């Protein structure tokens, strides 16, 4: 997780390094297909992360 603009984060992995980021394909259909894409300053690669409470 790398901090980016406006409190968002870029998600990468050790295997790909900083070259590829988790992205969502904007295909005009469901817009929900995750891919690893070349790093770019695009909204599909900027993620908001929120804490969650553990289940009881």
PDB file of C-alpha atoms in Angstrom:
ATOM      1  CA  UNK A   1       0.000   0.000   0.000  1.00  0.00           C
ATOM      2  CA  UNK A   2       1.439   3.320  -1.098  1.00  0.00           C
ATOM      3  CA  UNK A   3      -0.186   6.608   0.016  1.00  0.00           C
ATOM      4  CA  UNK A   4      -1.461   8.726  -2.899  1.00  0.00           C
ATOM      5  CA  UNK A   5      -3.562  11.874  -3.295  1.00  0.00           C
ATOM      6  CA  UNK A   6      -6.696  12.706  -1.262  1.00  0.00           C
ATOM      7  CA  UNK A   7      -6.210   9.937   1.301  1.00  0.00           C
ATOM      8  CA  UNK A   8      -6.203   7.142  -1.275  1.00  0.00           C
ATOM      9  CA  UNK A   9      -3.736   4.262  -1.622  1.00  0.00           C
ATOM     10  CA  UNK A  10      -2.123   2.413  -4.522  1.00  0.00           C
ATOM     11  CA  UNK A  11      -2.101  -1.378  -4.138  1.00  0.00           C
ATOM     12  CA  UNK A  12       0.855  -3.306  -5.539  1.00  0.00           C
ATOM     13  CA  UNK A  13       2.517  -6.642  -4.773  1.00  0.00           C
ATOM     14  CA  UNK A  14       6.065  -7.858  -4.192  1.00  0.00           C
ATOM     15  CA  UNK A  15       6.170  -9.985  -7.346  1.00  0.00           C
ATOM     16  CA  UNK A  16       5.388  -7.073  -9.699  1.00  0.00           C
ATOM     17  CA  UNK A  17       6.881  -4.304  -7.557  1.00  0.00           C
ATOM     18  CA  UNK A  18       5.825  -0.729  -8.253  1.00  0.00           C
ATOM     19  CA  UNK A  19       5.389  -1.415 -11.978  1.00  0.00           C
ATOM     20  CA  UNK A  20       1.799  -2.706 -11.815  1.00  0.00           C
ATOM     21  CA  UNK A  21      -1.106  -1.576  -9.627  1.00  0.00           C
ATOM     22  CA  UNK A  22      -4.471  -3.109  -8.819  1.00  0.00           C
ATOM     23  CA  UNK A  23      -6.943  -1.509 -11.242  1.00  0.00           C
ATOM     24  CA  UNK A  24     -10.589  -1.913 -12.231  1.00  0.00           C
ATOM     25  CA  UNK A  25     -11.359  -2.163 -15.945  1.00  0.00           C
ATOM     26  CA  UNK A  26     -13.794   0.537 -17.044  1.00  0.00           C
ATOM     27  CA  UNK A  27     -15.382  -1.521 -19.828  1.00  0.00           C
ATOM     28  CA  UNK A  28     -18.827   0.093 -19.861  1.00  0.00           C
ATOM     29  CA  UNK A  29     -20.436  -3.137 -18.633  1.00  0.00           C
ATOM     30  CA  UNK A  30     -20.172  -3.867 -14.928  1.00  0.00           C
ATOM     31  CA  UNK A  31     -16.911  -1.911 -14.382  1.00  0.00           C
ATOM     32  CA  UNK A  32     -15.839  -4.422 -11.757  1.00  0.00           C
ATOM     33  CA  UNK A  33     -13.125  -6.591 -13.336  1.00  0.00           C
ATOM     34  CA  UNK A  34      -9.878  -6.356 -11.302  1.00  0.00           C
ATOM     35  CA  UNK A  35      -6.545  -6.466 -13.161  1.00  0.00           C
ATOM     36  CA  UNK A  36      -2.920  -5.546 -12.578  1.00  0.00           C
ATOM     37  CA  UNK A  37      -2.259  -2.590 -14.880  1.00  0.00           C
ATOM     38  CA  UNK A  38       0.734  -0.389 -15.650  1.00  0.00           C
ATOM     39  CA  UNK A  39       1.025   2.277 -12.962  1.00  0.00           C
ATOM     40  CA  UNK A  40      -0.873   5.452 -13.906  1.00  0.00           C
ATOM     41  CA  UNK A  41      -2.648   8.277 -12.099  1.00  0.00           C
ATOM     42  CA  UNK A  42      -6.170   7.034 -12.868  1.00  0.00           C
ATOM     43  CA  UNK A  43      -9.167   6.630 -10.565  1.00  0.00           C
ATOM     44  CA  UNK A  44      -9.317   2.836 -10.972  1.00  0.00           C
ATOM     45  CA  UNK A  45      -5.917   2.551  -9.270  1.00  0.00           C
ATOM     46  CA  UNK A  46      -6.651   4.831  -6.310  1.00  0.00           C
ATOM     47  CA  UNK A  47      -8.261   2.977  -3.421  1.00  0.00           C
ATOM     48  CA  UNK A  48      -9.883   4.197  -0.201  1.00  0.00           C
ATOM     49  CA  UNK A  49      -9.153   1.892   2.719  1.00  0.00           C
ATOM     50  CA  UNK A  50     -11.431   1.743   5.762  1.00  0.00           C
ATOM     51  CA  UNK A  51     -10.962  -0.170   9.007  1.00  0.00           C
ATOM     52  CA  UNK A  52     -13.484  -2.867   9.811  1.00  0.00           C
ATOM     53  CA  UNK A  53     -14.538  -4.300  13.145  1.00  0.00           C
ATOM     54  CA  UNK A  54     -13.863  -7.959  13.852  1.00  0.00           C
ATOM     55  CA  UNK A  55     -16.869 -10.274  13.816  1.00  0.00           C
ATOM     56  CA  UNK A  56     -18.081 -11.291  17.273  1.00  0.00           C
TER      57      UNK A  56
END
